Each structure stands twice: as C-alpha cells, then as structure tokens.
Amino acid sequence: MSKNEFVLQIPYGTRDFLPHEAACKREIEASIADVFVKWGYDEVVTPTIEYLDTLTIGNGREVEPHMFKFFDKNNRTLALRHEMTTPIARVAASRLNEVELPLKLSYITNVYRYEQAQTGRQCEFYQAGVELMGVPNANADAEVIALSIELLRQAGLENFQICLGQVEFINGVMDQVNLSPKQQQQIKQAMVTRDLVGLGEMLDNTELTNNAKDILKRIPLLHGKEDMLKQAYNMVYNEQSKRALDNLTEIYNLLKGYGFEKYVNFDLGVIRDFNYYTGMVFEAYTPGLGFPLCGGGRYDNMLSDFGTACPATGFALGIERIMLALERQGLAVVSTKKDIYVAWQEGKVLDAIVQAKKLRDEGNSVELALWAQTEKTAEEYQVSKGYHKLVYIG
Amino acid sequence: MSKNEFVLQIPYGTRDFLPHEAACKREIEASIADVFVKWGYDEVVTPTIEYLDTLTIGNGREVEPHMFKFFDKNNRTLALRHEMTTPIARVAASRLNEVELPLKLSYITNVYRYEQAQTGRQCEFYQAGVELMGVPNANADAEVIALSIELLRQAGLENFQICLGQVEFINGVMDQVNLSPKQQQQIKQAMVTRDLVGLGEMLDNTELTNNAKDILKRIPLLHGKEDMLKQAYNMVYNEQSKRALDNLTEIYNLLKGYGFEKYVNFDLGVIRDFNYYTGMVFEAYTPGLGFPLCGGGRYDNMLSDFGTACPATGFALGIERIMLALERQGLAVVSTKKDIYVAWQEGKVLDAIVQAKKLRDEGNSVELALWAQTEKTAEEYQVSKGYHKLVYIG
C-alpha cells in the first residue's frame, strides 16, 4: 500500500458523512432540537472527553473494555464518553443542583464504543436523548415515552412500535420463587439476549417448582396490548410485580392522552441493562431494522453516585438508525438544497456577485461561478450539479 | 477531596455548555448552516478520531505535541482531529475525487488541541469553516472572505474587521534581499508573533543592506486601506511581491461587489502559518477580543499530500469566540425559549396533556407539570422558571 492510500484510511468503526448524508443528519437533528424546545427540554453540551472515573461511576467497570481510553499530561485516565446519561448526571449534580426540580435536559451529540462495527452500530455514533430528573411518578415516564414517539414522527417515521416493559415485574417474580442472586443474574442475562433455549435449560437445572419454572419461561413471551397485562396479573402473587403492572397501566393511560397508544406494545421480557434501570424500560423498533431505534427507562439510583439522590427517567435515540430506517423504508429524505447556479461572461463578475447576493437574500441556495463561462458550459454545469435553475449574466 | 467531588471534575481545557449557552451555540450553528446552504457549500461530517499519520500529513510533525493521541487495538496511533482542513482534504481525495470542480465543502464541529487553556482557547473547541477546492483565482479567495463576513454578520456581529495579507508579498521580499532559508524562517516567526523588537534585533545582526533591513522592518507596519497597497508597491522591486499586491487589489475589488469593503483592511504583516499558506491570508478581529474570530487563506499545496494536486482556499471560525464577542459587546443573544407552563389540578392530567399537545402543535414551547398543583404553586413555578404564561387546568 502506498503512503497515499495509507493516509486515506479512517479508523475502524468510524465513517464520513458525505454531503447528502450530512444534510440528512443536520435536518433530523434540527427537527429533534425543535421538538426538545417545544417540550421544554433544555439542551446541554458536555465535553467529548471525561475522566474514566466519572464515566464508569454508574455502571461499574463493565463498560470499561468498550471505551476509548488515554492519559492526560498528569497521567490520569481520560475516555471518550460512551453514553450521555452519566455526563448529564454529573452536570446536574455539579452545576445545576440549585435549580428547582423537575430538571428536563436534552442532548444531541456523538458517543463512542469500541465494539464490533456493523450497519447501525459504529464505534462513533450520534445520539439524541433526554434525562428527566426529580419526578418518581408515571407522569414523567409517560412524558419521556411520548417525547420519543414525537421525535420519531417528526423525523418522518410512522411505522414503528414502542416495546414497553418494567424491570420490577421480573424482580418481583425472582424474589417470589427464591432464586439466588447469581441465578437471577444468569436468568436476566438470558432474557436480555432473548436466549429462550438457554433460559429453559438453565431453569430446568434449578430446584424450582414446575410452576415457578413455567412462570419464568413465559415472561419473554409476555407481549401484547392491555389484555396481556391482565394475564400477567393473574400469573403472579407478589406485590412488587403487581405494582409494576399497575405502573405500566398508568403509563399507558397517559399515553392515550397523547393519542399515542397505537405505537405502544407491552413486552415484559424487555429488561435492557437490568442493573441500571429501576422501573419502566422501553425500546422502539421499526420494520427492516434489526436493532432498536431508541431505548430508555427509569433509573432512580444513578444520581446518588454523584452525591445527589434523585429519581430520573429518560432515553437515547440513534440518529444514524433513524437515517437508515428512513432510507430502507423509502421515505423522503432531504437532499442538499440546490436552487440556482449564477454564471457570467468575461467581465461580468461584479454583476454576477450582486445578482447572487440578491437571490440569496431572497432565500435561495445559490452557487456563484468562479470563472467566466459560455452559457452552454454553464448550462451543462448547472445540470450536472443538480441546480434547478441557471441565471446567466451576459 | 471526597470521591464525589473527584468524579464531578472535568478534564483540563474542557467545558460544559449549560442550557443558556447551549441554546446560544445551537442558534449560531443553525445560522451558519443556513448561510452555508445559501452559498452552495455542502456540509461534510468526518470522524472525531483519525489516524495520526493522516492528520499530520499536511503540516509535518509540528502539531503532534498538541494532539490528543492514543492507540487502537492494533497499536496504530489515533488522534483527535486538531483541525478540519486535513480531514476535508482526505474526504475530497478519497470519496469525492470524481466530482466536478469546484468543490465547495463546509463543516461545523469540534476540534481538539492540547494547549494552555484560556478564555476563548479551550482544548476542545467548536469551529465552522469551508474549503473551496479547484479554483486558483481571486474570485475564489474573494468568495471565501465574503462568506466569512456574511457568517459573522448573520451571527449578529457588526463591529469587526478583516485583516487581509498575502504570504507571497513577504516571500518575494525575502528572495529579493537574499536571506538564507533559516533567516527567512526566523524573520517570519517574529512576524507571526508580532515581535517587532526581536525582528529589529535579528535584522540588525544580518549582512543586509540598510535599505533591505528597512523594508523588512516596515512590513509589519504595512496596514491600511487601498492607498497602503500603492505605498507597498513602491517599496519593492520584485515581481512576486508585486503580483501579490495585484492579487490583493483584485480580491478587494470583488469584495466591493458584495458591499463588504468597509469590513476589510490590508495588513501585510499577517502571514499566519507561513509554511502552509501559499497566497492570500486573512483574520477577523472584533473589539474586546484579543484573538481572531476567524482565520484562513489559500493553501495550494496541501491536497497533493493526498495524491491529488489541487488549488484550495478556505477559513475556520471559532463558535465560542463568536459567543464571547456577542456577550462582551452586549448584543442580543437568544435565551432558551420558554412560552407556556401547563399545570393541572388533581384528576386533570389527561386534559392537561391534550392542552399541552395543542399548544406545542401551534409552535409554543410548553412545559407540562408532572404532578398536581394548586394554581398558586403553579404560578410560582411559572415565574421562577421564566415561562411567559401559565395555563392552569382546574
């Protein structure tokens, strides 16, 4: 490989957004920013780089192998942020701790994870999301779910479903059937990866009653609309699981207020990062995309790691995933705006400048020719670059 | 320091943008993106991380000590980009090399430099800029200067000046008076840092004629309007310097076409990164800010490092510097938009949701209360959070 080919490469899991893609990304981000403002969620921007100790405080050291790490000049370990919830929690605890609750914050930015790259999963990727802090009730959960639905709609998607679960449902069942903490972790892990065969084998090797095994095997299959909740209600006899189902019913009734119930399915097998979430959890899926468009939930314990106990709920949404879904569903995506090409005959450049300025002031996207051209050459260029109109100053 | 205080810190030279600052940043960036579209400059987005070999190709290894570096899993050295011209040149050479010239590209993003942080100079900072590739003439130079002026105006600044120089003027003088390459570098370095005393001492220690010393000492003082150019013309007797002055005159006449001549001063002492620029160079200054708002120039040699010889001109502008200038000049900066607070009596949450949805659909920024409140409590909250209006559902 020659030197030139070598320097043209980019690192594993990164990408360039060429003009059409970058215009689409900017349009989606502008649409998201607009919705955040309309819903009263204030944007914050945090550094790309944080101390490793800060970023790993919430979910222990599990995420560390997936982080881009390096040292500062004092040999403290820095890392590129792998998500935005922890930085936002840090800002809330350190800079906004005197603000009256609730605190409704949003972000639109890039995050980094060292993972096997594939379509829709790059090592550097763009996220938008919110964190709603200070409210422990279903109103807050319903608001963030409704907001995620509104963002997907405003971005141009219509065909998507929210899968809504509640980690306290499965936690209640676990306690009810007397599983060891280690068994609980194994079973939850099998549910996260939707490994139903592994889950069944694992359960068959326990001392559980057949009834308990049966309940646990059925949890990943508990998805549907309101009637499924009633079915689940009759399966369990512990208060924790029943409270979880009541919470889901309350959230669902609030989502009806938004007219968004058609987007929502319950799925009690959705537990996401179960060591982190403490209540409702949700993911959004769309046909043709094998991974969620967005995900989130309630995490009431995290902020106490920063010295301020505070209930919280929120979500993150993948910008590239929205772009991919729009593309795969053949939905109209903005192209770069190309209105007018202004070209000129030798000696007419000043007239062309005045004309270009006027057309831009009127709101047009205008490319000004940078050398004299014949009208025919100008026409060819206008067509090849996709400008709707030629203005020729002769 | 307790654990909590420790994890609340952020790395040296980084910052958080709290809601008011983040809203200001988003507004300025949206204004810039709008101007780029109107002028036909397509945005591209490149990875934050690149191979060190790619980023250092243009300006040798000089910049390396100021870069955030780390290793990928194959032990190749990665770095956070320290500027955007090199990544854009890489994209142009590798992904857009079949596109008809000229190529007009833009970016709005963050870059990283390990330097002593101070107001307006953080280690992570935000830049917007353009690269215009494929056009060797003054039309291209005038366009990018005019575009930078338009961006500053649209961002809300009015009181600023472009200092316009031409590196070929001083190169011509250097050749005319027979200086060694080492002496040339030293003299240019003194000019970059505006060290007039050092420049004088250095020149007095050379074998140059008094006339030559005099010319070189006067270069940093050569600033003004068109009449200064005539004065400079009479000082030199080499063709290279005279062509440089002709080039500046031509650029200036084109800027008159935009009505932008009032923003432009010539300054032949402006040479910026003289190993990199090959023609006109410029910087924008505003009162109360001790560093340029933006800077750029012509760099005709860089793209050949990527295997594609191509003339190019462009600039980069500091987003935080614009924010700082607007603030210091007391100019109106957007605040976070806070229109209506919708609060509700116990039992009325669904009515409140419907009302909030309606008001948002009408374009308002609406915060919905997340628990039942009395009207009096709601009024207090509305005032304390700065909402213009309260809608109470009782």
mmCIF file of C-alpha atoms in Angstrom, chain A residues 3-4 6-12 14-23 25-26 29-30 33 37-51 53-54 57 65-66 68-74 76 78 80-81 87 89-91 93-96 99-105 108-110 112 114 124 126 132 134-137 139-140 143 150 153-154 253-260 304-307 336-338 344 349-350 353-354 357 360-372 380-381 384-385 387, chain B residues 3-4 6-12 14-23 25-26 29-30 33 37-51 53-54 57 65-66 68-74 76 78 80-81 87 89-91 93-96 99-105 108-110 112 114 124 126 132 134-137 139-140 143 150 153-154 253-260 304-307 336-338 344 349-350 353-354 357 360-372 380-381 384-385 387:
data_model
loop_
_atom_site.group_PDB
_atom_site.id
_atom_site.type_symbol
_atom_site.label_atom_id
_atom_site.label_comp_id
_atom_site.label_asym_id
_atom_site.label_seq_id
_atom_site.Cartn_x
_atom_site.Cartn_y
_atom_site.Cartn_z
ATOM 1 C CA LYS A 3 1.760 6.206 1.506
ATOM 2 C CA ASN A 4 -1.190 7.957 -0.095
ATOM 3 C CA PHE A 6 -2.493 4.599 3.783
ATOM 4 C CA VAL A 7 -3.325 8.164 4.851
ATOM 5 C CA LEU A 8 -6.695 7.992 3.096
ATOM 6 C CA GLN A 9 -7.960 5.343 5.550
ATOM 7 C CA ILE A 10 -10.127 6.120 8.565
ATOM 8 C CA PRO A 11 -10.128 4.176 11.851
ATOM 9 C CA TYR A 12 -12.216 1.052 12.414
ATOM 10 C CA THR A 14 -15.833 5.410 12.031
ATOM 11 C CA ARG A 15 -17.388 6.969 8.940
ATOM 12 C CA ASP A 16 -17.611 10.085 6.817
ATOM 13 C CA PHE A 17 -20.990 11.688 6.141
ATOM 14 C CA LEU A 18 -20.848 12.909 2.535
ATOM 15 C CA PRO A 19 -22.962 15.965 1.547
ATOM 16 C CA HIS A 20 -26.278 14.154 1.071
ATOM 17 C CA GLU A 21 -25.866 12.188 4.330
ATOM 18 C CA ALA A 22 -24.636 15.217 6.275
ATOM 19 C CA ALA A 23 -27.637 17.274 5.058
ATOM 20 C CA LYS A 25 -28.254 14.293 9.563
ATOM 21 C CA ARG A 26 -28.486 18.064 10.050
ATOM 22 C CA GLU A 29 -31.015 16.928 14.327
ATOM 23 C CA ALA A 30 -32.726 20.281 13.695
ATOM 24 C CA ALA A 33 -33.825 20.155 18.613
ATOM 25 C CA VAL A 37 -37.552 23.151 22.746
ATOM 26 C CA LYS A 38 -41.298 22.703 22.288
ATOM 27 C CA TRP A 39 -41.418 20.166 25.119
ATOM 28 C CA GLY A 40 -39.363 22.335 27.487
ATOM 29 C CA TYR A 41 -36.237 20.160 27.494
ATOM 30 C CA ASP A 42 -33.133 22.358 27.729
ATOM 31 C CA GLU A 43 -30.101 21.232 25.764
ATOM 32 C CA VAL A 44 -26.721 20.849 27.446
ATOM 33 C CA VAL A 45 -23.369 20.209 25.762
ATOM 34 C CA THR A 46 -20.648 18.376 27.675
ATOM 35 C CA PRO A 47 -17.019 17.577 26.793
ATOM 36 C CA THR A 48 -16.344 14.624 24.487
ATOM 37 C CA ILE A 49 -13.557 13.674 26.892
ATOM 38 C CA GLU A 50 -14.198 12.922 30.570
ATOM 39 C CA TYR A 51 -12.254 11.270 33.374
ATOM 40 C CA ASP A 53 -13.594 7.561 36.957
ATOM 41 C CA THR A 54 -16.547 9.813 36.180
ATOM 42 C CA ILE A 57 -19.284 5.536 38.248
ATOM 43 C CA PRO A 65 -13.363 -2.591 27.931
ATOM 44 C CA HIS A 66 -15.549 -0.840 25.370
ATOM 45 C CA PHE A 68 -11.559 4.652 24.058
ATOM 46 C CA LYS A 69 -9.076 5.452 26.832
ATOM 47 C CA PHE A 70 -5.919 7.553 27.032
ATOM 48 C CA PHE A 71 -3.931 9.616 29.503
ATOM 49 C CA ASP A 72 -3.795 13.311 30.226
ATOM 50 C CA LYS A 73 -0.473 15.061 30.911
ATOM 51 C CA ASN A 74 -0.800 14.195 34.626
ATOM 52 C CA ARG A 76 -4.964 10.488 34.824
ATOM 53 C CA LEU A 78 -9.394 10.008 30.212
ATOM 54 C CA LEU A 80 -14.308 9.371 25.171
ATOM 55 C CA ARG A 81 -17.851 9.331 26.574
ATOM 56 C CA PRO A 87 -22.221 13.280 31.859
ATOM 57 C CA ALA A 89 -25.984 13.422 35.728
ATOM 58 C CA ARG A 90 -22.585 14.988 36.502
ATOM 59 C CA VAL A 91 -23.736 18.380 35.167
ATOM 60 C CA ALA A 93 -25.124 17.259 40.347
ATOM 61 C CA SER A 94 -22.360 19.843 39.991
ATOM 62 C CA ARG A 95 -23.703 22.783 38.009
ATOM 63 C CA LEU A 96 -27.498 22.655 38.222
ATOM 64 C CA VAL A 99 -32.271 24.595 40.023
ATOM 65 C CA GLU A 100 -35.844 23.857 41.052
ATOM 66 C CA LEU A 101 -36.966 20.338 40.109
ATOM 67 C CA PRO A 102 -38.015 18.843 37.780
ATOM 68 C CA LEU A 103 -34.945 19.233 35.612
ATOM 69 C CA LYS A 104 -35.630 18.450 31.959
ATOM 70 C CA LEU A 105 -32.392 18.188 29.968
ATOM 71 C CA ILE A 108 -27.772 15.767 20.553
ATOM 72 C CA THR A 109 -24.208 14.585 20.169
ATOM 73 C CA ASN A 110 -21.728 11.797 19.389
ATOM 74 C CA TYR A 112 -18.010 6.233 21.351
ATOM 75 C CA TYR A 114 -15.183 0.073 20.973
ATOM 76 C CA GLU A 124 -18.503 6.568 16.864
ATOM 77 C CA TYR A 126 -24.712 10.075 17.101
ATOM 78 C CA LEU A 132 -35.916 13.985 33.266
ATOM 79 C CA GLY A 134 -36.725 14.788 40.106
ATOM 80 C CA VAL A 135 -40.021 13.066 39.341
ATOM 81 C CA PRO A 136 -40.692 9.498 40.586
ATOM 82 C CA ASN A 137 -44.131 9.019 39.037
ATOM 83 C CA ASN A 139 -46.403 11.120 34.501
ATOM 84 C CA ALA A 140 -42.667 11.506 33.983
ATOM 85 C CA GLU A 143 -43.801 12.084 29.071
ATOM 86 C CA GLU A 150 -42.975 12.518 18.800
ATOM 87 C CA ARG A 153 -42.773 11.005 13.981
ATOM 88 C CA GLN A 154 -41.238 14.420 13.372
ATOM 89 C CA ASN A 253 -53.475 5.504 30.048
ATOM 90 C CA LEU A 254 -51.406 8.697 29.997
ATOM 91 C CA LEU A 255 -50.057 7.824 26.532
ATOM 92 C CA LYS A 256 -53.669 7.577 25.385
ATOM 93 C CA GLY A 257 -53.943 11.266 26.298
ATOM 94 C CA TYR A 258 -51.289 11.956 23.657
ATOM 95 C CA GLY A 259 -53.141 9.742 21.173
ATOM 96 C CA PHE A 260 -50.034 7.562 21.056
ATOM 97 C CA SER A 304 -26.827 9.217 44.154
ATOM 98 C CA ASP A 305 -23.415 8.124 42.825
ATOM 99 C CA PHE A 306 -22.790 11.830 42.248
ATOM 100 C CA GLY A 307 -23.899 12.705 45.769
ATOM 101 C CA THR A 336 -28.867 19.087 -0.399
ATOM 102 C CA LYS A 337 -30.769 22.220 -1.403
ATOM 103 C CA LYS A 338 -29.638 23.402 -4.857
ATOM 104 C CA TRP A 344 -21.198 35.004 -16.075
ATOM 105 C CA VAL A 349 -18.259 39.013 -12.402
ATOM 106 C CA LEU A 350 -19.302 42.070 -10.340
ATOM 107 C CA ILE A 353 -21.901 38.880 -7.406
ATOM 108 C CA VAL A 354 -24.675 41.451 -6.970
ATOM 109 C CA LYS A 357 -26.324 38.282 -3.205
ATOM 110 C CA ARG A 360 -29.503 34.547 -1.523
ATOM 111 C CA ASP A 361 -31.185 37.375 0.382
ATOM 112 C CA GLU A 362 -34.445 36.105 -1.115
ATOM 113 C CA GLY A 363 -33.782 32.726 0.496
ATOM 114 C CA ASN A 364 -32.330 30.771 -2.408
ATOM 115 C CA SER A 365 -29.375 28.418 -2.328
ATOM 116 C CA VAL A 366 -27.032 29.904 -4.930
ATOM 117 C CA GLU A 367 -23.719 28.741 -6.315
ATOM 118 C CA LEU A 368 -21.737 31.531 -7.929
ATOM 119 C CA ALA A 369 -19.432 30.569 -10.808
ATOM 120 C CA LEU A 370 -15.786 31.328 -10.067
ATOM 121 C CA TRP A 371 -14.613 31.804 -13.634
ATOM 122 C CA ALA A 372 -16.118 33.155 -16.855
ATOM 123 C CA GLU A 380 -24.011 21.753 -18.520
ATOM 124 C CA TYR A 381 -22.578 22.528 -15.074
ATOM 125 C CA SER A 384 -24.545 18.068 -13.641
ATOM 126 C CA LYS A 385 -24.562 19.639 -10.158
ATOM 127 C CA TYR A 387 -29.257 23.165 -9.673
ATOM 128 C CA LYS B 3 -14.966 10.532 45.837
ATOM 129 C CA ASN B 4 -17.969 12.582 44.820
ATOM 130 C CA PHE B 6 -13.489 13.928 42.336
ATOM 131 C CA VAL B 7 -15.952 12.480 39.836
ATOM 132 C CA LEU B 8 -17.607 15.877 39.390
ATOM 133 C CA GLN B 9 -14.470 17.308 37.757
ATOM 134 C CA ILE B 10 -13.974 17.598 34.005
ATOM 135 C CA PRO B 11 -10.627 17.393 32.188
ATOM 136 C CA TYR B 12 -8.335 20.389 31.715
ATOM 137 C CA THR B 14 -12.915 21.287 28.504
ATOM 138 C CA ARG B 15 -16.236 22.849 29.433
ATOM 139 C CA ASP B 16 -19.941 22.249 29.836
ATOM 140 C CA PHE B 17 -22.427 24.404 27.943
ATOM 141 C CA LEU B 18 -25.339 24.949 30.317
ATOM 142 C CA PRO B 19 -28.840 25.486 28.831
ATOM 143 C CA HIS B 20 -28.480 29.187 28.017
ATOM 144 C CA GLU B 21 -25.026 28.677 26.448
ATOM 145 C CA ALA B 22 -26.074 25.530 24.589
ATOM 146 C CA ALA B 23 -29.116 27.362 23.147
ATOM 147 C CA LYS B 25 -24.425 27.733 20.431
ATOM 148 C CA ARG B 26 -27.223 25.899 18.610
ATOM 149 C CA GLU B 29 -24.605 26.992 14.366
ATOM 150 C CA ALA B 30 -28.054 26.931 12.733
ATOM 151 C CA ALA B 33 -25.540 26.132 8.448
ATOM 152 C CA VAL B 37 -26.591 26.199 2.208
ATOM 153 C CA LYS B 38 -27.413 29.587 0.662
ATOM 154 C CA TRP B 39 -23.861 29.922 -0.664
ATOM 155 C CA GLY B 40 -23.793 26.385 -2.091
ATOM 156 C CA TYR B 41 -21.277 24.944 0.383
ATOM 157 C CA ASP B 42 -22.139 21.301 1.135
ATOM 158 C CA GLU B 43 -21.563 20.133 4.688
ATOM 159 C CA VAL B 44 -19.498 17.023 5.399
ATOM 160 C CA VAL B 45 -19.076 15.261 8.746
ATOM 161 C CA THR B 46 -15.885 13.300 9.421
ATOM 162 C CA PRO B 47 -14.830 11.104 12.372
ATOM 163 C CA THR B 48 -13.566 12.818 15.524
ATOM 164 C CA ILE B 49 -10.802 10.215 15.560
ATOM 165 C CA GLU B 50 -8.334 9.800 12.690
ATOM 166 C CA TYR B 51 -5.003 8.081 12.208
ATOM 167 C CA ASP B 53 -0.406 9.715 10.057
ATOM 168 C CA THR B 54 -3.377 11.233 8.233
ATOM 169 C CA ILE B 57 0.496 14.784 6.665
ATOM 170 C CA PRO B 65 2.797 17.633 20.597
ATOM 171 C CA HIS B 66 -0.544 19.445 20.733
ATOM 172 C CA PHE B 68 -4.661 14.030 21.985
ATOM 173 C CA LYS B 69 -3.171 10.678 20.964
ATOM 174 C CA PHE B 70 -3.945 7.066 21.806
ATOM 175 C CA PHE B 71 -3.746 3.596 20.292
ATOM 176 C CA ASP B 72 -6.273 1.425 18.524
ATOM 177 C CA LYS B 73 -6.457 -2.322 19.221
ATOM 178 C CA ASN B 74 -3.814 -2.929 16.530
ATOM 179 C CA ARG B 76 -1.789 2.134 15.397
ATOM 180 C CA LEU B 78 -5.030 7.520 16.616
ATOM 181 C CA LEU B 80 -8.494 13.529 17.972
ATOM 182 C CA ARG B 81 -8.576 15.875 14.986
ATOM 183 C CA PRO B 87 -9.915 15.586 7.175
ATOM 184 C CA ALA B 89 -8.845 17.151 2.114
ATOM 185 C CA ARG B 90 -8.825 13.406 2.852
ATOM 186 C CA VAL B 91 -12.549 13.145 2.049
ATOM 187 C CA ALA B 93 -9.160 12.966 -2.259
ATOM 188 C CA SER B 94 -10.736 9.630 -1.380
ATOM 189 C CA ARG B 95 -14.507 9.957 -1.639
ATOM 190 C CA LEU B 96 -15.236 12.972 -3.835
ATOM 191 C CA VAL B 99 -16.984 15.203 -8.509
ATOM 192 C CA GLU B 100 -16.724 18.064 -10.987
ATOM 193 C CA LEU B 101 -14.706 21.011 -9.663
ATOM 194 C CA PRO B 102 -15.026 23.391 -7.946
ATOM 195 C CA LEU B 103 -15.774 21.513 -4.758
ATOM 196 C CA LYS B 104 -17.315 23.733 -2.069
ATOM 197 C CA LEU B 105 -17.401 21.973 1.299
ATOM 198 C CA ILE B 108 -19.473 22.776 11.833
ATOM 199 C CA THR B 109 -17.851 20.641 14.501
ATOM 200 C CA ASN B 110 -15.449 20.301 17.425
ATOM 201 C CA TYR B 112 -9.009 19.355 19.942
ATOM 202 C CA TYR B 114 -3.613 20.246 23.938
ATOM 203 C CA GLU B 124 -11.864 21.166 22.944
ATOM 204 C CA TYR B 126 -16.066 24.323 18.124
ATOM 205 C CA LEU B 132 -13.107 25.677 -1.662
ATOM 206 C CA GLY B 134 -10.200 23.531 -7.568
ATOM 207 C CA VAL B 135 -10.072 27.270 -8.208
ATOM 208 C CA PRO B 136 -6.707 29.109 -8.274
ATOM 209 C CA ASN B 137 -8.028 32.634 -8.818
ATOM 210 C CA ASN B 139 -12.749 35.016 -7.370
ATOM 211 C CA ALA B 140 -12.418 32.033 -5.052
ATOM 212 C CA GLU B 143 -15.842 34.381 -2.141
ATOM 213 C CA GLU B 150 -21.613 37.121 5.953
ATOM 214 C CA ARG B 153 -22.986 39.397 10.244
ATOM 215 C CA GLN B 154 -25.675 36.723 10.351
ATOM 216 C CA ASN B 253 -12.436 44.960 -5.908
ATOM 217 C CA LEU B 254 -14.516 41.773 -5.838
ATOM 218 C CA LEU B 255 -15.372 42.339 -2.170
ATOM 219 C CA LYS B 256 -16.703 45.760 -3.201
ATOM 220 C CA GLY B 257 -19.230 43.854 -5.329
ATOM 221 C CA TYR B 258 -20.564 42.327 -2.110
ATOM 222 C CA GLY B 259 -20.628 45.778 -0.466
ATOM 223 C CA PHE B 260 -18.163 44.391 2.091
ATOM 224 C CA SER B 304 -1.078 16.915 -3.257
ATOM 225 C CA ASP B 305 -0.096 15.204 0.020
ATOM 226 C CA PHE B 306 -3.204 13.087 -0.503
ATOM 227 C CA GLY B 307 -2.248 12.315 -4.086
ATOM 228 C CA THR B 336 -33.873 29.390 25.986
ATOM 229 C CA LYS B 337 -37.405 29.712 24.606
ATOM 230 C CA LYS B 338 -39.944 29.421 27.445
ATOM 231 C CA TRP B 344 -53.280 20.908 36.495
ATOM 232 C CA VAL B 349 -53.752 15.318 33.885
ATOM 233 C CA LEU B 350 -55.278 13.937 30.665
ATOM 234 C CA ILE B 353 -51.783 16.555 28.149
ATOM 235 C CA VAL B 354 -54.284 17.375 25.390
ATOM 236 C CA LYS B 357 -50.095 18.921 22.747
ATOM 237 C CA ARG B 360 -46.978 22.707 21.046
ATOM 238 C CA ASP B 361 -48.596 21.993 17.681
ATOM 239 C CA GLU B 362 -49.229 25.759 17.476
ATOM 240 C CA GLY B 363 -45.460 26.310 17.823
ATOM 241 C CA ASN B 364 -45.150 27.112 21.512
ATOM 242 C CA SER B 365 -42.501 25.875 23.899
ATOM 243 C CA VAL B 366 -44.528 24.174 26.627
ATOM 244 C CA GLU B 367 -43.540 22.579 29.909
ATOM 245 C CA LEU B 368 -46.165 20.206 31.226
ATOM 246 C CA ALA B 369 -46.412 19.831 35.020
ATOM 247 C CA LEU B 370 -45.703 16.291 36.186
ATOM 248 C CA TRP B 371 -47.742 16.355 39.373
ATOM 249 C CA ALA B 372 -50.985 18.016 40.520
ATOM 250 C CA GLU B 380 -44.747 30.479 41.454
ATOM 251 C CA TYR B 381 -43.111 27.769 39.378
ATOM 252 C CA SER B 384 -39.270 31.029 38.770
ATOM 253 C CA LYS B 385 -38.602 29.054 35.566
ATOM 254 C CA TYR B 387 -42.312 30.919 31.399
#
